[in-house]
PDB file of C-alpha atoms and ligand atoms in Angstrom:
ATOM      1  CA  UNK T 124      90.381 162.840  85.431  1.00  0.00           C
ATOM      2  CA  UNK T 125      93.677 164.561  87.143  1.00  0.00           C
ATOM      3  CA  UNK T 126      96.018 165.834  85.979  1.00  0.00           C
ATOM      4  CA  UNK T 127      98.823 167.016  89.277  1.00  0.00           C
ATOM      5  CA  UNK T 128     101.438 169.233  87.298  1.00  0.00           C
ATOM      6  CA  UNK T 129     102.061 173.541  88.014  1.00  0.00           C
ATOM      7  CA  UNK T 130     101.388 175.996  84.960  1.00  0.00           C
ATOM      8  CA  UNK T 131     105.179 176.676  84.536  1.00  0.00           C
ATOM      9  CA  UNK T 132     106.212 173.317  83.853  1.00  0.00           C
ATOM     10  CA  UNK T 133     106.499 171.935  80.499  1.00  0.00           C
ATOM     11  CA  UNK T 134     106.048 168.586  81.029  1.00  0.00           C
ATOM     12  CA  UNK T 135     102.899 169.239  82.340  1.00  0.00           C
ATOM     13  CA  UNK T 136     101.256 171.451  79.852  1.00  0.00           C
ATOM     14  CA  UNK T 137     101.451 169.571  77.228  1.00  0.00           C
ATOM     15  CA  UNK T 138      99.121 168.062  78.887  1.00  0.00           C
ATOM     16  CA  UNK T 139      97.104 170.452  79.129  1.00  0.00           C
ATOM     17  CA  UNK T 140      97.368 171.733  75.506  1.00  0.00           C
ATOM     18  CA  UNK T 141      96.516 168.253  73.743  1.00  0.00           C
ATOM     19  CA  UNK T 142      93.833 167.956  76.568  1.00  0.00           C
ATOM     20  CA  UNK T 143      92.100 171.476  74.936  1.00  0.00           C
ATOM     21  CA  UNK T 144      92.501 170.500  71.210  1.00  0.00           C
ATOM     22  CA  UNK T 145      90.409 167.675  72.158  1.00  0.00           C
ATOM     23  CA  UNK T 146      88.098 168.452  73.968  1.00  0.00           C
ATOM     24  CA  UNK T 147      89.837 165.652  77.318  1.00  0.00           C
ATOM     25  CA  UNK T 148      87.973 167.201  80.135  1.00  0.00           C
ATOM     26  CA  UNK T 149      91.136 167.758  82.359  1.00  0.00           C
ATOM     27  CA  UNK T 150      90.849 169.673  86.261  1.00  0.00           C
ATOM     28  CA  UNK T 151      94.396 170.688  86.665  1.00  0.00           C
ATOM     29  CA  UNK T 152      95.787 171.002  90.264  1.00  0.00           C
ATOM     30  CA  UNK T 153      98.108 172.864  90.579  1.00  0.00           C
ATOM     31  CA  UNK T 154     101.330 172.526  92.543  1.00  0.00           C
ATOM     32  CA  UNK T 155     103.962 174.712  93.902  1.00  0.00           C
ATOM     33  CA  UNK T 156     105.807 170.924  93.540  1.00  0.00           C
ATOM     34  CA  UNK T 157     109.484 172.500  95.264  1.00  0.00           C
ATOM     35  CA  UNK T 158     107.532 174.237  98.144  1.00  0.00           C
ATOM     36  CA  UNK T 159     106.794 172.544 102.221  1.00  0.00           C
ATOM     37  CA  UNK T 160     102.936 172.593 101.855  1.00  0.00           C
ATOM     38  CA  UNK T 161     102.672 170.931  97.846  1.00  0.00           C
ATOM     39  CA  UNK T 162     105.433 168.563  98.296  1.00  0.00           C
ATOM     40  CA  UNK T 163     103.443 165.926 100.343  1.00  0.00           C
ATOM     41  CA  UNK T 164     101.058 165.584  97.909  1.00  0.00           C
ATOM     42  CA  UNK T 165     102.885 164.694  95.242  1.00  0.00           C
ATOM     43  CA  UNK T 166     105.023 162.758  96.702  1.00  0.00           C
ATOM     44  CA  UNK T 167     101.389 160.678  98.060  1.00  0.00           C
ATOM     45  CA  UNK T 168     100.964 160.008  93.882  1.00  0.00           C
ATOM     46  CA  UNK T 169     104.621 159.482  92.954  1.00  0.00           C
ATOM     47  CA  UNK T 170     107.009 158.983  94.491  1.00  0.00           C
ATOM     48  CA  UNK T 171     109.427 159.751  91.217  1.00  0.00           C
ATOM     49  CA  UNK T 172     108.729 163.089  92.524  1.00  0.00           C
ATOM     50  CA  UNK T 173     108.342 164.507  89.354  1.00  0.00           C
ATOM     51  CA  UNK T 174     105.291 165.626  87.465  1.00  0.00           C
ATOM     52  CA  UNK T 175     102.978 165.188  85.772  1.00  0.00           C
ATOM     53  CA  UNK T 176     101.199 163.075  87.136  1.00  0.00           C
ATOM     54  CA  UNK T 177      96.896 161.712  85.638  1.00  0.00           C
ATOM     55  CA  UNK T 178      95.276 160.159  87.620  1.00  0.00           C
ATOM     56  CA  UNK T 179      92.118 158.875  86.262  1.00  0.00           C
ATOM     57  CA  UNK T 180      89.720 157.101  88.337  1.00  0.00           C
ATOM     58  CA  UNK T 181      91.807 154.377  90.684  1.00  0.00           C
ATOM     59  CA  UNK T 182      95.003 154.454  87.435  1.00  0.00           C
ATOM     60  CA  UNK T 183      97.516 156.334  87.640  1.00  0.00           C
ATOM     61  CA  UNK T 184      99.914 157.494  85.584  1.00  0.00           C
ATOM     62  CA  UNK T 185     103.238 159.762  85.433  1.00  0.00           C
ATOM     63  CA  UNK T 186     105.335 161.385  82.852  1.00  0.00           C
ATOM     64  CA  UNK T 187     103.860 163.462  79.915  1.00  0.00           C
ATOM     65  CA  UNK T 188     104.718 160.588  76.838  1.00  0.00           C
ATOM     66  CA  UNK T 189     103.079 157.717  78.839  1.00  0.00           C
ATOM     67  CA  UNK T 190     100.019 159.630  79.993  1.00  0.00           C
ATOM     68  CA  UNK T 191     100.227 161.292  76.519  1.00  0.00           C
ATOM     69  CA  UNK T 192      99.751 157.671  74.626  1.00  0.00           C
ATOM     70  CA  UNK T 193      97.107 157.185  77.935  1.00  0.00           C
ATOM     71  CA  UNK T 194      94.951 159.750  76.215  1.00  0.00           C
ATOM     72  CA  UNK T 195      95.526 159.002  72.660  1.00  0.00           C
ATOM     73  CA  UNK T 196      94.906 155.381  73.037  1.00  0.00           C
ATOM     74  CA  UNK T 197      91.529 156.615  74.871  1.00  0.00           C
ATOM     75  CA  UNK T 198      89.850 158.874  73.052  1.00  0.00           C
ATOM     76  CA  UNK T 199      90.624 156.808  70.078  1.00  0.00           C
ATOM     77  CA  UNK T 200      93.398 159.071  68.054  1.00  0.00           C
ATOM     78  CA  UNK T 201      96.054 158.120  65.817  1.00  0.00           C
ATOM     79  CA  UNK T 202      99.753 156.717  67.914  1.00  0.00           C
ATOM     80  CA  UNK T 203     103.080 157.923  67.109  1.00  0.00           C
ATOM     81  CA  UNK T 204     105.010 156.355  64.721  1.00  0.00           C
ATOM     82  CA  UNK T 205     108.354 154.910  65.760  1.00  0.00           C
ATOM     83  CA  UNK T 206     109.903 157.368  63.427  1.00  0.00           C
ATOM     84  CA  UNK T 207     107.496 160.426  66.049  1.00  0.00           C
ATOM     85  CA  UNK T 208     108.626 158.108  69.058  1.00  0.00           C
ATOM     86  CA  UNK T 209     112.193 159.291  68.758  1.00  0.00           C
ATOM     87  CA  UNK T 210     111.963 162.758  67.680  1.00  0.00           C
ATOM     88  CA  UNK T 211     109.796 163.165  71.248  1.00  0.00           C
ATOM     89  CA  UNK T 212     112.867 161.784  72.114  1.00  0.00           C
ATOM     90  CA  UNK T 213     114.402 163.831  70.914  1.00  0.00           C
ATOM     91  CA  UNK T 214     112.278 166.423  72.124  1.00  0.00           C
ATOM     92  CA  UNK T 215     112.558 165.081  76.192  1.00  0.00           C
ATOM     93  CA  UNK T 216     116.370 165.068  75.815  1.00  0.00           C
ATOM     94  CA  UNK T 217     116.943 168.833  75.771  1.00  0.00           C
ATOM     95  CA  UNK T 218     113.764 169.144  77.714  1.00  0.00           C
ATOM     96  CA  UNK T 219     115.620 166.771  80.166  1.00  0.00           C
ATOM     97  CA  UNK T 220     118.657 168.289  79.868  1.00  0.00           C
ATOM     98  CA  UNK T 221     117.625 171.843  80.141  1.00  0.00           C
ATOM     99  CA  UNK T 222     115.614 170.927  84.022  1.00  0.00           C
ATOM    100  CA  UNK T 223     119.030 169.448  84.527  1.00  0.00           C
ATOM    101  CA  UNK T 224     120.334 173.320  83.995  1.00  0.00           C
ATOM    102  CA  UNK T 225     117.141 175.160  85.377  1.00  0.00           C
ATOM    103  CA  UNK T 226     117.387 172.644  89.138  1.00  0.00           C
ATOM    104  CA  UNK T 227     121.330 173.691  88.984  1.00  0.00           C
ATOM    105  CA  UNK T 228     120.870 177.606  88.369  1.00  0.00           C
ATOM    106  CA  UNK T 229     117.899 177.863  90.939  1.00  0.00           C
ATOM    107  CA  UNK T 230     120.666 175.265  92.702  1.00  0.00           C
ATOM    108  CA  UNK T 231     123.270 178.998  92.531  1.00  0.00           C
ATOM    109  CA  UNK T 232     125.665 176.641  90.459  1.00  0.00           C
ATOM    110  CA  UNK T 233     127.514 178.646  87.386  1.00  0.00           C
ATOM    111  CA  UNK T 234     125.829 176.205  84.656  1.00  0.00           C
ATOM    112  CA  UNK T 235     128.774 177.293  82.492  1.00  0.00           C
ATOM    113  CA  UNK T 236     131.404 176.509  84.362  1.00  0.00           C
ATOM    114  CA  UNK T 237     133.732 173.540  82.493  1.00  0.00           C
ATOM    115  CA  UNK T 238     132.395 170.116  84.709  1.00  0.00           C
ATOM    116  CA  UNK T 239     131.849 167.152  83.128  1.00  0.00           C
ATOM    117  CA  UNK T 240     128.373 167.268  84.102  1.00  0.00           C
ATOM    118  CA  UNK T 241     126.719 170.802  82.579  1.00  0.00           C
ATOM    119  CA  UNK T 242     129.368 170.384  79.855  1.00  0.00           C
ATOM    120  CA  UNK T 243     126.517 167.655  78.650  1.00  0.00           C
ATOM    121  CA  UNK T 244     123.729 168.923  79.434  1.00  0.00           C
ATOM    122  CA  UNK T 245     124.632 171.351  77.196  1.00  0.00           C
ATOM    123  CA  UNK T 246     125.931 169.797  73.969  1.00  0.00           C
ATOM    124  CA  UNK T 247     122.728 167.858  73.566  1.00  0.00           C
ATOM    125  CA  UNK T 248     120.923 171.263  74.366  1.00  0.00           C
ATOM    126  CA  UNK T 249     123.214 172.139  71.737  1.00  0.00           C
ATOM    127  CA  UNK T 250     122.772 169.865  69.319  1.00  0.00           C
ATOM    128  CA  UNK T 251     119.018 168.692  70.321  1.00  0.00           C
ATOM    129  CA  UNK T 252     117.869 171.936  69.331  1.00  0.00           C
ATOM    130  CA  UNK T 253     120.317 172.391  66.102  1.00  0.00           C
ATOM    131  CA  UNK T 254     118.725 168.518  65.026  1.00  0.00           C
ATOM    132  CA  UNK T 255     114.370 169.393  65.718  1.00  0.00           C
ATOM    133  CA  UNK T 256     115.097 172.379  63.580  1.00  0.00           C
ATOM    134  CA  UNK T 257     116.270 170.415  61.040  1.00  0.00           C
ATOM    135  CA  UNK T 258     114.279 168.314  60.988  1.00  0.00           C
ATOM    136  CA  UNK T 259     110.664 169.696  62.248  1.00  0.00           C
ATOM    137  CA  UNK T 260     109.781 171.248  57.862  1.00  0.00           C
ATOM    138  CA  UNK T 261     109.783 166.665  57.843  1.00  0.00           C
ATOM    139  CA  UNK T 262     106.172 165.090  57.297  1.00  0.00           C
ATOM    140  CA  UNK T 263     105.691 163.085  60.626  1.00  0.00           C
ATOM    141  CA  UNK T 264     107.065 166.069  62.604  1.00  0.00           C
ATOM    142  CA  UNK T 265     104.497 168.255  60.470  1.00  0.00           C
ATOM    143  CA  UNK T 266     102.236 165.005  61.379  1.00  0.00           C
ATOM    144  CA  UNK T 267     101.283 164.388  64.444  1.00  0.00           C
ATOM    145  CA  UNK T 268     100.166 167.175  66.956  1.00  0.00           C
ATOM    146  CA  UNK T 269     101.811 165.954  69.972  1.00  0.00           C
ATOM    147  CA  UNK T 270     104.973 166.272  68.613  1.00  0.00           C
ATOM    148  CA  UNK T 271     104.431 169.962  67.915  1.00  0.00           C
ATOM    149  CA  UNK T 272     102.996 170.994  71.212  1.00  0.00           C
ATOM    150  CA  UNK T 273     105.861 169.269  72.866  1.00  0.00           C
ATOM    151  CA  UNK T 274     108.236 171.269  71.626  1.00  0.00           C
ATOM    152  CA  UNK T 275     106.111 174.566  72.033  1.00  0.00           C
ATOM    153  CA  UNK T 276     106.568 174.062  75.362  1.00  0.00           C
ATOM    154  CA  UNK T 277     110.496 173.334  74.958  1.00  0.00           C
ATOM    155  CA  UNK T 278     111.049 175.758  72.842  1.00  0.00           C
ATOM    156  CA  UNK T 279     107.537 178.465  75.693  1.00  0.00           C
ATOM    157  CA  UNK T 280     109.315 177.323  78.697  1.00  0.00           C
ATOM    158  CA  UNK T 281     113.195 178.341  77.006  1.00  0.00           C
ATOM    159  CA  UNK T 282     111.859 181.765  76.372  1.00  0.00           C
ATOM    160  CA  UNK T 283     110.068 181.874  79.356  1.00  0.00           C
ATOM    161  CA  UNK T 284     112.871 181.058  82.002  1.00  0.00           C
ATOM    162  CA  UNK T 285     115.474 182.113  79.901  1.00  0.00           C
ATOM    163  CA  UNK T 286     117.450 178.705  79.485  1.00  0.00           C
ATOM    164  CA  UNK T 287     119.682 179.411  76.169  1.00  0.00           C
ATOM    165  CA  UNK T 288     119.454 181.105  72.708  1.00  0.00           C
ATOM    166  CA  UNK T 289     117.726 179.794  70.350  1.00  0.00           C
ATOM    167  CA  UNK T 290     118.025 182.746  67.660  1.00  0.00           C
ATOM    168  CA  UNK T 291     120.039 181.254  64.842  1.00  0.00           C
ATOM    169  CA  UNK T 292     118.085 178.114  64.235  1.00  0.00           C
ATOM    170  CA  UNK T 293     115.178 179.904  61.834  1.00  0.00           C
ATOM    171  CA  UNK T 294     112.417 177.149  61.586  1.00  0.00           C
ATOM    172  CA  UNK T 295     112.550 176.954  65.112  1.00  0.00           C
ATOM    173  CA  UNK T 296     111.694 180.616  65.862  1.00  0.00           C
ATOM    174  CA  UNK T 297     109.353 180.687  62.565  1.00  0.00           C
ATOM    175  CA  UNK T 298     107.970 176.964  64.298  1.00  0.00           C
ATOM    176  CA  UNK T 299     107.512 179.119  67.575  1.00  0.00           C
ATOM    177  CA  UNK T 300     106.139 182.327  66.398  1.00  0.00           C
ATOM    178  CA  UNK T 301     103.351 181.123  65.060  1.00  0.00           C
ATOM    179  CA  UNK T 302     102.103 177.533  67.219  1.00  0.00           C
ATOM    180  CA  UNK T 303     102.088 180.462  69.694  1.00  0.00           C
ATOM    181  CA  UNK T 304      98.803 181.461  68.608  1.00  0.00           C
ATOM    182  CA  UNK T 305      97.135 179.003  69.443  1.00  0.00           C
ATOM    183  CA  UNK T 306      93.567 179.384  71.912  1.00  0.00           C
ATOM    184  CA  UNK T 307      95.143 176.330  74.184  1.00  0.00           C
ATOM    185  CA  UNK T 308      98.542 177.860  73.633  1.00  0.00           C
ATOM    186  CA  UNK T 309      97.292 180.917  75.096  1.00  0.00           C
ATOM    187  CA  UNK T 310      94.865 179.270  77.995  1.00  0.00           C
ATOM    188  CA  UNK T 311      98.281 177.870  78.815  1.00  0.00           C
ATOM    189  CA  UNK T 312     100.944 181.185  78.449  1.00  0.00           C
ATOM    190  CA  UNK T 313     103.082 180.457  81.932  1.00  0.00           C
ATOM    191  CA  UNK T 314     102.896 184.068  82.209  1.00  0.00           C
ATOM    192  CA  UNK T 315      99.611 184.362  82.733  1.00  0.00           C
TER     193      UNK T 315
HETATM  194  N1  GSH Z 412     110.508 163.127  81.722  1.00  0.00           N
HETATM  195  C1  GSH Z 412     108.985 163.422  82.951  1.00  0.00           C
HETATM  196  C2  GSH Z 412     110.237 164.294  83.304  1.00  0.00           C
HETATM  197  C3  GSH Z 412     109.106 165.243  84.059  1.00  0.00           C
HETATM  198  C4  GSH Z 412     109.851 166.276  85.050  1.00  0.00           C
HETATM  199  O1  GSH Z 412     110.913 167.026  85.035  1.00  0.00           O
HETATM  200  N2  GSH Z 412     109.090 166.938  85.588  1.00  0.00           N
HETATM  201  C5  GSH Z 412     109.402 168.072  86.147  1.00  0.00           C
HETATM  202  C6  GSH Z 412     109.116 169.533  86.131  1.00  0.00           C
HETATM  203  S1  GSH Z 412     108.726 170.332  84.138  1.00  0.00           S
HETATM  204  C7  GSH Z 412     109.556 168.138  88.019  1.00  0.00           C
HETATM  205  O2  GSH Z 412     108.834 167.189  88.024  1.00  0.00           O
HETATM  206  N3  GSH Z 412     110.211 168.267  88.625  1.00  0.00           N
HETATM  207  C8  GSH Z 412     110.792 168.179  89.844  1.00  0.00           C
HETATM  208  C9  GSH Z 412     112.649 167.374  89.801  1.00  0.00           C
HETATM  209  O3  GSH Z 412     112.782 166.869  89.516  1.00  0.00           O
HETATM  210  O4  GSH Z 412     112.341 167.126  91.703  1.00  0.00           O
HETATM  211  C10 GSH Z 412     107.980 163.582  81.813  1.00  0.00           C
HETATM  212  O5  GSH Z 412     108.298 163.846  80.483  1.00  0.00           O
HETATM  213  O6  GSH Z 412     107.038 164.090  82.831  1.00  0.00           O
END
């Protein structure tokens, strides 16, 4: 199987970490998605022009959550429960808003500007981080590898890109420090 992605992408990293932890053979095609050279490769596989993209024989899949669900099914692992799906969507919402903020900054906007678009993203980021801080020690969160990996990739990307400050959320900080010690986290570190 091939994963079309990039090393910094937190969404691609989830899939890469899950594959490492589950001995799943996955070759990364590392693209610079905003470069003239690499963009056509992404566009030819996904008209939505987003990574990650999984290629398994004739099958092409997009969206990290869908890809993870596919790999979980393919390897016979336990699927996420509905409450776990809800938590994954909260992580996704936070990560999605942070992508909007990162792209806005890259486009030269002041993301602290008093504009509806930025206020909505900043509000969502603050609320979801606070919610995750209160719930990551719940059994249904702790027992789900997919949620743990997705949260770690989100938090490490926040630090890597200096997107926001979660230091007031002590449960998130302690989770981040512990999970970062894992081999899969080290092997996929975007700083390397
Ligand atoms: N919901 C998607 C989000 C994927 C996503 O936003 N990927 C970013 C890279 S981290 C991307 O391709 N951005 C390109 C763009 O927004 O134009 C997923 O879970 O895979």
